[in-house]
XYZ file of C-alpha atoms in Angstrom:
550
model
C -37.152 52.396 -66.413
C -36.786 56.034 -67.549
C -40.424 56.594 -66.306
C -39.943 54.556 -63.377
C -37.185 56.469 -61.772
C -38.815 60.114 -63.109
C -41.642 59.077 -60.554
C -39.203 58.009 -57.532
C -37.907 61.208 -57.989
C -41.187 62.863 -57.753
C -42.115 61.251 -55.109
C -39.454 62.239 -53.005
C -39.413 65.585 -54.047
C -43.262 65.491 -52.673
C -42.284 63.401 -49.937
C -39.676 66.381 -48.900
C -41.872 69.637 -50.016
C -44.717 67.720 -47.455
C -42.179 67.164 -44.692
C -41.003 71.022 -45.266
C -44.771 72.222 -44.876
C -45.587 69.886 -42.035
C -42.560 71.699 -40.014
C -44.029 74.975 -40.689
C -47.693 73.820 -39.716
C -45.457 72.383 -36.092
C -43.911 75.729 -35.662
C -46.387 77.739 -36.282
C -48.497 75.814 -33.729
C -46.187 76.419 -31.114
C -45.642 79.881 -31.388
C -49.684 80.006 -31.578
C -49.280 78.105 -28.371
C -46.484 80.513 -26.947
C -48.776 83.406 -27.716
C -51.290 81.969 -25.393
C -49.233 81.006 -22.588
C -47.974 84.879 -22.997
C -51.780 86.001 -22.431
C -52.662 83.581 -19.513
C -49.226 84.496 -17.796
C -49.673 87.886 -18.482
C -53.185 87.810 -17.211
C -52.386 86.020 -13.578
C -49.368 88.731 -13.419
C -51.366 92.006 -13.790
C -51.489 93.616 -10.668
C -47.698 93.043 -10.334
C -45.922 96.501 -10.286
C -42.701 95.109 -11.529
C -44.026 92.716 -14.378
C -46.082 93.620 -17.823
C -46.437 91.325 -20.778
C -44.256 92.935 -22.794
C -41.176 91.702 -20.596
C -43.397 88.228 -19.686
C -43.118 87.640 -23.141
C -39.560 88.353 -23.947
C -38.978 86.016 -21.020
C -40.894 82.905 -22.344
C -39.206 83.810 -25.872
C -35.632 83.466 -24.289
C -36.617 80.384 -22.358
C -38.203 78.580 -25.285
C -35.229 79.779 -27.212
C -33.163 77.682 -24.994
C -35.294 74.727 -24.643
C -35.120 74.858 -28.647
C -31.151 75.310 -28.149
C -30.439 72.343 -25.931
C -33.263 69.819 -27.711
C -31.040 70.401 -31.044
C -28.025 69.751 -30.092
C -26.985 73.688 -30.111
C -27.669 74.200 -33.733
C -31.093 76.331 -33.549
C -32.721 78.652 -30.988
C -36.018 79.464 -32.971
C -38.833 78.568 -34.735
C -38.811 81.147 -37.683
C -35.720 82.952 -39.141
C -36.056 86.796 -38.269
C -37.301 88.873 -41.333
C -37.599 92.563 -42.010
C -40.705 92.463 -44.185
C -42.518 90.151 -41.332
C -41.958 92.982 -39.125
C -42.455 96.386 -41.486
C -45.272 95.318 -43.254
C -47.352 93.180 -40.577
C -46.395 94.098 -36.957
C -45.757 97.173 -36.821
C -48.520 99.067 -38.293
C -51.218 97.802 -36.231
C -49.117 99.124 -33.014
C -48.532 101.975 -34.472
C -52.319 102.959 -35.874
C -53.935 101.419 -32.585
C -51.740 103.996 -30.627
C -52.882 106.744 -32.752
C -56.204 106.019 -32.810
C -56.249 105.822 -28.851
C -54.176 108.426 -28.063
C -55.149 111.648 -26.194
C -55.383 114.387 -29.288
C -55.356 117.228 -26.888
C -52.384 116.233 -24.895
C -50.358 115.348 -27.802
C -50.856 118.458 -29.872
C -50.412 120.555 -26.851
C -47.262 119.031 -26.807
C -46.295 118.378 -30.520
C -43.161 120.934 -30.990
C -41.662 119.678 -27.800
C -42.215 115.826 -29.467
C -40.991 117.055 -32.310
C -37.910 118.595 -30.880
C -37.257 115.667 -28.562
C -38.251 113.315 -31.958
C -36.164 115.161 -34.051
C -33.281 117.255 -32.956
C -32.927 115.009 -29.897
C -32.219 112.039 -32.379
C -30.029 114.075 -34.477
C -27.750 114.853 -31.138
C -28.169 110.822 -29.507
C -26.936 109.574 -33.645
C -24.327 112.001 -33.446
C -22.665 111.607 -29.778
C -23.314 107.453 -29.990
C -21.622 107.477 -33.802
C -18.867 109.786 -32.497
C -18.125 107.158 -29.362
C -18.529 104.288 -31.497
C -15.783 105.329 -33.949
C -13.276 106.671 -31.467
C -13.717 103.850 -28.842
C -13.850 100.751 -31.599
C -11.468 101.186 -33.589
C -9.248 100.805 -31.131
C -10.452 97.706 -29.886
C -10.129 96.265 -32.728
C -13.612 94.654 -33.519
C -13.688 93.899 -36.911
C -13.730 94.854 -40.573
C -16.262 97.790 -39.922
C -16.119 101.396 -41.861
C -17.271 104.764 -41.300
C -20.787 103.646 -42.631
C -21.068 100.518 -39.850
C -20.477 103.425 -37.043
C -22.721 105.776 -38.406
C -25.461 102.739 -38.879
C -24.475 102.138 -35.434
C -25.558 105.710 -34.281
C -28.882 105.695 -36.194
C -30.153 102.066 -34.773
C -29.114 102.714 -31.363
C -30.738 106.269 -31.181
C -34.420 104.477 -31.734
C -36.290 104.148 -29.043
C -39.007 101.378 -28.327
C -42.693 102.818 -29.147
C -44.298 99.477 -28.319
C -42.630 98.840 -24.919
C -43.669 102.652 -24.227
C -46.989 101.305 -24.815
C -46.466 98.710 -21.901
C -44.598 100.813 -19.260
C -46.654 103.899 -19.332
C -50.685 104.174 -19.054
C -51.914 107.840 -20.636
C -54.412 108.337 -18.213
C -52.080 107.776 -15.165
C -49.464 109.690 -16.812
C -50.932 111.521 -19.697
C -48.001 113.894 -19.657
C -45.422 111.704 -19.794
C -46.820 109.111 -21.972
C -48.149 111.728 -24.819
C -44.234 113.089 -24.760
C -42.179 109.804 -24.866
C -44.458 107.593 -27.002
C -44.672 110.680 -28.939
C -40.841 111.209 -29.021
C -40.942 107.742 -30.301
C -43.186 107.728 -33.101
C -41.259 110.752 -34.890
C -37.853 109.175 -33.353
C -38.389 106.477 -34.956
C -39.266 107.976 -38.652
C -35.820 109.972 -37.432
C -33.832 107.283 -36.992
C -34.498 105.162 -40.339
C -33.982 108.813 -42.212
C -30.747 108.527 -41.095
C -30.214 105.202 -41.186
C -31.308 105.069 -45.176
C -29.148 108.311 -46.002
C -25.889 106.613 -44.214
C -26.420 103.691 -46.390
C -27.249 106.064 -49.816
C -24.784 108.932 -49.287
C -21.177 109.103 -49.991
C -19.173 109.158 -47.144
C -16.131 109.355 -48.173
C -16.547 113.242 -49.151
C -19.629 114.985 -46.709
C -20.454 117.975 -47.769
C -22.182 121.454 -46.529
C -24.680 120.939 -49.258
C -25.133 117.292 -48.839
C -25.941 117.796 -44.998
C -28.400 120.573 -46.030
C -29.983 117.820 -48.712
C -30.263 115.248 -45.371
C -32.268 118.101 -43.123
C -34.570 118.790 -46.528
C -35.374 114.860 -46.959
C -36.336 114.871 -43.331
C -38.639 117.694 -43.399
C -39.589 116.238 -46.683
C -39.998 112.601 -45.721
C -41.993 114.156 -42.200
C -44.526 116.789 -43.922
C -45.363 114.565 -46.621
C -46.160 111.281 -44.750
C -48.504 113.666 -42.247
C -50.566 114.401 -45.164
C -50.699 110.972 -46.615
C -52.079 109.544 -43.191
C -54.602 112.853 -42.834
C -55.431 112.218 -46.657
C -55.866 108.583 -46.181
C -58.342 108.996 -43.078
C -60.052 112.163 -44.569
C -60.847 109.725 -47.827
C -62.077 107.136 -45.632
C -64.240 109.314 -43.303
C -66.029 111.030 -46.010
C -66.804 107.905 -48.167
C -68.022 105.969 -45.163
C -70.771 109.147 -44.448
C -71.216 109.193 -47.860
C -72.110 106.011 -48.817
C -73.121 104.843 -45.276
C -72.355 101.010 -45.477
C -73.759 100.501 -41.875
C -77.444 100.502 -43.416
C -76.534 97.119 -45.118
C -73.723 95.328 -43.146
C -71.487 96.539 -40.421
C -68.923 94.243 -41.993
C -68.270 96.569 -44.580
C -67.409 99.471 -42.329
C -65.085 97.749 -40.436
C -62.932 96.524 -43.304
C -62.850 99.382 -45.192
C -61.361 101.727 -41.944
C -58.850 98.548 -41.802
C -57.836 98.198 -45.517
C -57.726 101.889 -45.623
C -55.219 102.673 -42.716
C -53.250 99.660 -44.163
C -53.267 101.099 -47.469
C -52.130 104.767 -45.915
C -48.949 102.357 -44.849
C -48.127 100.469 -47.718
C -48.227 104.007 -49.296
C -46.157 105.381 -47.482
C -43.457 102.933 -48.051
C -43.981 102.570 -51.783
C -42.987 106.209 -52.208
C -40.092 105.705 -49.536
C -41.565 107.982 -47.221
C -42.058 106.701 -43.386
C -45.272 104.436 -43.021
C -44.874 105.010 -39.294
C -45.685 108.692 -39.100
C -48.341 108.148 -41.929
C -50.424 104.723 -40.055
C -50.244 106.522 -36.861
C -51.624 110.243 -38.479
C -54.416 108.502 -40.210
C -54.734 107.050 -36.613
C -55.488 109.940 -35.148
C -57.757 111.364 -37.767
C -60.166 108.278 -38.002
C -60.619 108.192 -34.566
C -61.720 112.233 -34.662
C -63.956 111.663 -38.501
C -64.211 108.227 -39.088
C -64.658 105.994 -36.419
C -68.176 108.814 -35.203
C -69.526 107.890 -39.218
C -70.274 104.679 -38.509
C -73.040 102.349 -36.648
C -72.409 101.691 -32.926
C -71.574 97.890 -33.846
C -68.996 99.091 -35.836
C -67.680 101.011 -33.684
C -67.640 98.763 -31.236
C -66.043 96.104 -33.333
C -62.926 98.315 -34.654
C -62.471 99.706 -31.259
C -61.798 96.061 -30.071
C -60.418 94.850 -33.579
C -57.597 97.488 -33.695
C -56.592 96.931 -29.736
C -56.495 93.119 -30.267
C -54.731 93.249 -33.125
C -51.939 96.104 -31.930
C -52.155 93.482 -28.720
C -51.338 90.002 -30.743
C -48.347 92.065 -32.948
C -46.363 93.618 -29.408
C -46.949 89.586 -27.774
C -45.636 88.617 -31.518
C -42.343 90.836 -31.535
C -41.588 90.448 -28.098
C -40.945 86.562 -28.322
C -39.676 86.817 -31.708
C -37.032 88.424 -30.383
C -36.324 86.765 -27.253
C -36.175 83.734 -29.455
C -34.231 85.328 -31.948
C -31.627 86.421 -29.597
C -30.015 82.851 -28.860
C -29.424 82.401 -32.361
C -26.225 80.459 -31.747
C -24.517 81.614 -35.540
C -24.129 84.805 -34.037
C -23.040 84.101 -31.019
C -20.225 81.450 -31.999
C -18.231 84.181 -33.446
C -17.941 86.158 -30.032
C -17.215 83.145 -27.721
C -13.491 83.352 -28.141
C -13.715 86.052 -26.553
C -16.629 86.834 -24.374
C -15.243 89.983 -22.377
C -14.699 91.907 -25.965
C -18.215 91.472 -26.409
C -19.548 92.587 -22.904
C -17.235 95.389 -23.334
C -18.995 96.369 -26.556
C -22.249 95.791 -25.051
C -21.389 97.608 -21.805
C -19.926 100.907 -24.247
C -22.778 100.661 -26.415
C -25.349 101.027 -23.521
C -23.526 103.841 -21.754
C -23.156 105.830 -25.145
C -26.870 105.069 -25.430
C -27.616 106.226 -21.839
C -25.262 109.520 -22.012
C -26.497 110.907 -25.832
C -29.733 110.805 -24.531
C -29.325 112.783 -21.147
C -27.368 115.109 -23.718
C -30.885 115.938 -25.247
C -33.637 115.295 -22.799
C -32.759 117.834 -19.804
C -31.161 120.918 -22.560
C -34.466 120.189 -24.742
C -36.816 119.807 -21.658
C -34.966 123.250 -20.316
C -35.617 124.988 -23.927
C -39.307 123.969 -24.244
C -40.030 125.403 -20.698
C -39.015 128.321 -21.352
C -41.830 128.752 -24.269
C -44.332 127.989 -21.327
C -45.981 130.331 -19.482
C -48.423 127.759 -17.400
C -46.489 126.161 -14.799
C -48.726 123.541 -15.280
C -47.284 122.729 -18.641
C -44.267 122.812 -17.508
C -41.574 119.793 -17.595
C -40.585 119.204 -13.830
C -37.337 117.339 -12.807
C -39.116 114.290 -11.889
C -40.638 114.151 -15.297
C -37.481 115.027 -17.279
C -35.571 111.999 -15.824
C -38.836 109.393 -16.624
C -38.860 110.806 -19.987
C -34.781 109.999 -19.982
C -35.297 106.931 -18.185
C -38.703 105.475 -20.352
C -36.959 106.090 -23.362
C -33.349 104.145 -23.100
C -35.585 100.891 -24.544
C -34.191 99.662 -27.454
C -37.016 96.832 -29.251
C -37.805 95.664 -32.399
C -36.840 98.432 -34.354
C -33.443 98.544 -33.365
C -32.965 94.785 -33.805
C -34.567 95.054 -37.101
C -32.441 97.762 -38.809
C -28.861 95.946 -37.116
C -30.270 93.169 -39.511
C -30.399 95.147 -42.755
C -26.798 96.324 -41.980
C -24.880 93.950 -40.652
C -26.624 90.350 -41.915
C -27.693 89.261 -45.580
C -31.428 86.804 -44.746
C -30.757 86.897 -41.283
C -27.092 85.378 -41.723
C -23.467 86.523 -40.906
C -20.283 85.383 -41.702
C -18.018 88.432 -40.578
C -16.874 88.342 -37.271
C -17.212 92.422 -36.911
C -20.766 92.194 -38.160
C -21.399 89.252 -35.652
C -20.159 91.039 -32.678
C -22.328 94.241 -33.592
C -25.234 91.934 -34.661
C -24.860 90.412 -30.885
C -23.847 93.984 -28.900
C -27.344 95.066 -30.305
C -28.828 91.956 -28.831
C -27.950 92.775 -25.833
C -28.289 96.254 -25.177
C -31.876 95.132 -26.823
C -32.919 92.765 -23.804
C -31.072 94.397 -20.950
C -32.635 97.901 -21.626
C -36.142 96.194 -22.428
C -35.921 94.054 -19.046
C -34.066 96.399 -16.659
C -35.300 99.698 -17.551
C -38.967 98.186 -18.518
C -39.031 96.483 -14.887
C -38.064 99.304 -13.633
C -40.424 102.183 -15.170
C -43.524 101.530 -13.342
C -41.637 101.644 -9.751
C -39.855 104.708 -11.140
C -42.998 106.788 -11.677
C -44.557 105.446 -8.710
C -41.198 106.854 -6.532
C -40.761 110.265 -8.352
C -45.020 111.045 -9.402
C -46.925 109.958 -6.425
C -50.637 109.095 -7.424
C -52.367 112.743 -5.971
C -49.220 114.116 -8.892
C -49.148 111.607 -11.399
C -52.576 113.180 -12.799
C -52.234 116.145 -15.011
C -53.766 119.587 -14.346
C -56.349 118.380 -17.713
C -56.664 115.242 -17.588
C -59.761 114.833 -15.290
C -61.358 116.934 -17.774
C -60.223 115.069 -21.217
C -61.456 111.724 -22.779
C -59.699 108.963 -24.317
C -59.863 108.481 -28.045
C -62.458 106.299 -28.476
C -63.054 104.782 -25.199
C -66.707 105.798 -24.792
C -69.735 106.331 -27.271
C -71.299 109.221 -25.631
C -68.148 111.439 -24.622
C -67.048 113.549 -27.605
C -63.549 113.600 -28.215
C -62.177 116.817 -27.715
C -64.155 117.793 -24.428
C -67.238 117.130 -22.846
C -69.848 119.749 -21.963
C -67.641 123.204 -22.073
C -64.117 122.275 -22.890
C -61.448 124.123 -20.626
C -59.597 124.856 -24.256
C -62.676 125.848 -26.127
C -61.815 129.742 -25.148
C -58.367 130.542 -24.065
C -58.591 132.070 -20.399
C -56.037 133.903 -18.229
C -55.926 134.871 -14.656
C -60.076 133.716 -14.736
C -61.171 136.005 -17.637
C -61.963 134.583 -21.353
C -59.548 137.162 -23.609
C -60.158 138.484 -27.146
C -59.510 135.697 -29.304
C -58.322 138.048 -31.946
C -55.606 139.794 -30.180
C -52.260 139.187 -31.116
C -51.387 138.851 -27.292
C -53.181 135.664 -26.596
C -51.846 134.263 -29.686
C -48.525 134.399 -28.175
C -49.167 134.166 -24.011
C -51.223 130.926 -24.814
C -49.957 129.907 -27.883
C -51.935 126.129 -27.864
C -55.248 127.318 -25.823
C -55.734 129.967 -28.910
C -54.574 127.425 -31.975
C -57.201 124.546 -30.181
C -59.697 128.229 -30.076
C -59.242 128.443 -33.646
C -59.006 125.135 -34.620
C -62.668 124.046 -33.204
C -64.102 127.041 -35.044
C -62.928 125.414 -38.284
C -63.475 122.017 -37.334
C -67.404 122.535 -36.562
C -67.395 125.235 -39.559
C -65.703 123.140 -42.209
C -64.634 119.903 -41.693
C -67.123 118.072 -39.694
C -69.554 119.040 -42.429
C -67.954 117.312 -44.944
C -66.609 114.477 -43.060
C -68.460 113.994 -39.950
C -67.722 113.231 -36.769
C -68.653 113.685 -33.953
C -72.363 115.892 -34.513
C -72.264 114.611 -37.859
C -73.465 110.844 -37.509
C -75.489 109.235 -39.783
C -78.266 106.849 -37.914
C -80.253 104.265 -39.260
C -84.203 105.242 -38.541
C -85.716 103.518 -36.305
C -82.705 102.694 -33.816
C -83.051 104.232 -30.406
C -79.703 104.007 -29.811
C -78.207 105.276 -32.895
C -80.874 108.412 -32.989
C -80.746 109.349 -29.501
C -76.588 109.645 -30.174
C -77.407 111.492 -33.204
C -79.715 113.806 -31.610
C -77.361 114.309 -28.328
C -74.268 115.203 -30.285
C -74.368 118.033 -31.694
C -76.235 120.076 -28.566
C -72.906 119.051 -26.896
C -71.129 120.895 -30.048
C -72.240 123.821 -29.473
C -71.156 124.518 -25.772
């Protein structure tokens, strides 16, 4: 009998572990299902100038959300419970490295202490202006049982912008300008923002300190120099062992999943040793696409130039109905429907302290780098400082990911002040994502007319890998190869140039040691191995490094 009922048991316990699996195999087959829809509706709405698929698929997220919603009875709005690790660890760094391994390396380094500045001291001033408005407006509205660390957590998820709707909104070779500055912005902004967010939740703050706020600037610079040279490190490593051992001249296969594994590792790296995996993914980005990515066979080069844009593709699609789904979770919302205008109100504050610490830092910042330019070309007009204001109120994944960590435990909330802050960042989540998305490409259509949009280089710079034949960092003579002023090539050892064209002269020097030193010892472009025999492969080989030395 004893036996008897120790195998009923058994069997149900089976019997409920099978039903529990075949749920997940139903789920997952809808949201494969969802993903497609998101393509095909994506695809038949490309040429709209309102639509992109970043909003499409937030749409059909909310929408299935509420399908979901009213099918059980108001108890669930999704098919999988939001989870940090789902979106650290397997989302996000294929966005991340496909961006900076197709992003324009001239514009961005051009730009890189205005980025920086915008990245770093600009989140630094949004933090501080939306924790300051947060305190002082909510504790008098009485929202819940939240401290001094909730408002400061407030300030440091609200101040990070949306890198992967950037991605959507903005094309760099419409607007190379404006996209190499706010997707820029974003990437460091975002490393900024979960500094901050970590050292509210670490520190004391009960008793600040002068020498405590001097630690918190040292981690940053820290946290930032450090997970630069772990993505450079990581893509030096994998561009050297790739010429060196040349895996092309047995299987392509092998190329392509060591540049993959590699950049992954750089990552996981990064945040094993708590540094930010976001600034290291997209750095070793950057340098595979200048080393790497010219080491290896055409087919492989080909393949990850597909591999890494599909798979950055399939994780924004992913995120973007995740969340739309995620945002009708109805345990959330129950604790704001007593009162509904309290929670608009938050919502509403939340968004304008959002909108106002960011105009705080765009046009002073904007104002500060110009005056460090002498080209007029360079220059940040008007109509560009308000896109780069505008393009970066989006609030995504990021945002919704670190109001998780601080205000739920799994995804779940009992406290009605964590609830409504859990639901405020829903909100200002979707609205900015849908309004100010929809609205970006009109935007820069109104204030960048086409014969503008271009910049005063960009006719004469290629996109990271987008062609086989183009080298990266010009083609033929590159405008930056020898700094020039007024029509005449100056000294490239006087002390003047260094300082009236401050980038022109560091790109001067920077080729010089690139086509000395490091191309040499880790290829690139010039420095491709060929297997004998191809025409393809050898003619490249042969071109390459004629082009190198205009």
């Amino acid at each position: 009998m004893g036996a008897d009922l120790g195998l009923l048991i058994g069997k149900m316990s089976n019997s409920t572990l099978a039903t529990s699996e075949y749920d997940s195999v139903v789920n997952m087959n809808m949201f494969v299902a969802l993903l497609c829809a998101c393509i095909v509706i994506g695809h038949l709405l490309e040429e709209s100038r309102w639509m992109n698929e970043s909003i499409t698929a937030l749409v059909i997220g909310l929408c299935t959300g509420a399908i979901i919603l009213l099918t059980s009875g108001g108890t669930n709005s999704h098919l999988f419970v939001f989870s940090e690790d789902l979106f650290f660890i397997y989302l996000l760094p294929p966005i991340i490295f496909n961006a900076g391994f197709q992003v324009k390396k001239k514009q961005f380094f051009r730009n890189f202490m205005t980025i920086v500045l915008f990245g770093a001291v600009g989140t630094a001033i949004s933090f501080t202006i939306i924790s300051f408005g947060a305190i002082h407006i909510f504790k008098r509205m009485n929202v819940g049982s939240l401290d001094l660390g909730d408002f400061l957590a407030i300030g440091a998820i609200l101040s990070a912008t949306d890198s992967v709707c950037t991605l959507q909104v903005l094309n760099q070779d419409e607007t190379p300008l404006l996209y190499s500055l706010v997707f820029g912005e974003g990437v460091v902004n975002d490393a900024t923002s979960v500094v901050i967010f970590n050292a509210v939740q670490n520190f004391d703050l009960s008793r600040i300190t002068t020498s405590e706020a001097f630690h918190l600037i040292g981690n940053f610079f820290y946290l930032f120099v450090t997970s630069t040279f772990l993505g450079v490190g990581a893509g030096l490593l994998s561009a050297y062992v790739i010429k060196r051992l040349y895996f092309g001249r047995h299987s392509t296969d092998r190329e392509v999943a060591i540049m993959i594994l590699m950049a992954y590792l750089s990552y996981m790296l990064a945040e094993l040793f708590y540094l930010s995996g976001i600034l290291t993914v997209f750095f070793c980005g950057i340098v595979m696409s200048h080393y790497t990515w010219h080491n290896v066979t055409e087919k492989s080069r080909v393949t990850t130039k597909h591999a890494f844009a599909t798979l950055s593709f399939i994780s924004e699609l992913f995120i973007f109905l995740y969340v739309g789904m995620d945002a009708l979770d109805i345990e959330k919302w129950s604790f704001v429907q007593d009162s509904p205008g309290k929670s608009v109100g938050v919502s509403s504050i939340l968004l304008g302290l959002v909108m106002v610490g960011r105009a705080c830092f765009v046009f002073p910042l904007s104002y500060l780098s110009n005056l460090t330019k002498k080209n007029k070309h360079e220059k940040i007009t008007g109509a560009q400082q308000v896109l780069i204001w505008w393009a970066g109120l989006m609030r995504g994944a990021v945002s919704m990911a670190l109001a998780y960590n601080q205000f739920t435990r799994s995804g779940h909330t009992k406290l009605r002040g964590n609830a409504i802050m859990i639901t405020s960042t829903i909100t200002v989540v979707l609205f900015s994502t849908v309004v100010f998305g929809l609205m970006t490409k009109p935007l820069v259509r109104l204030l960048l007319p086409p014969s503008k949009n271009m910049s005063w280089m960009a006719s004469s710079e290629p996109t990271s890998p987008k062609s086989f034949i183009v080298p990266l960092l010009g083609n033929g003579r590159d405008p930056e190869a020898e700094p020039v002023q007024n029509g005449s090539v100056l000294c490239s050892s006087s002390l003047c140039v260094l300082l009236s064209t401050p980038s022109h002269t560091v790109h001067f020097y920077w080729r010089k040691f690139d086509d000395a030193i490091m191309r040499p010892v880790f290829g690139g472009r010039g420095f491709v191995p060929y297997i004998p025999g191809t025409p393809t492969e050898q003619s490249y080989h042969n071109l390459t490094p004629k082009e190198d030395n205009n």
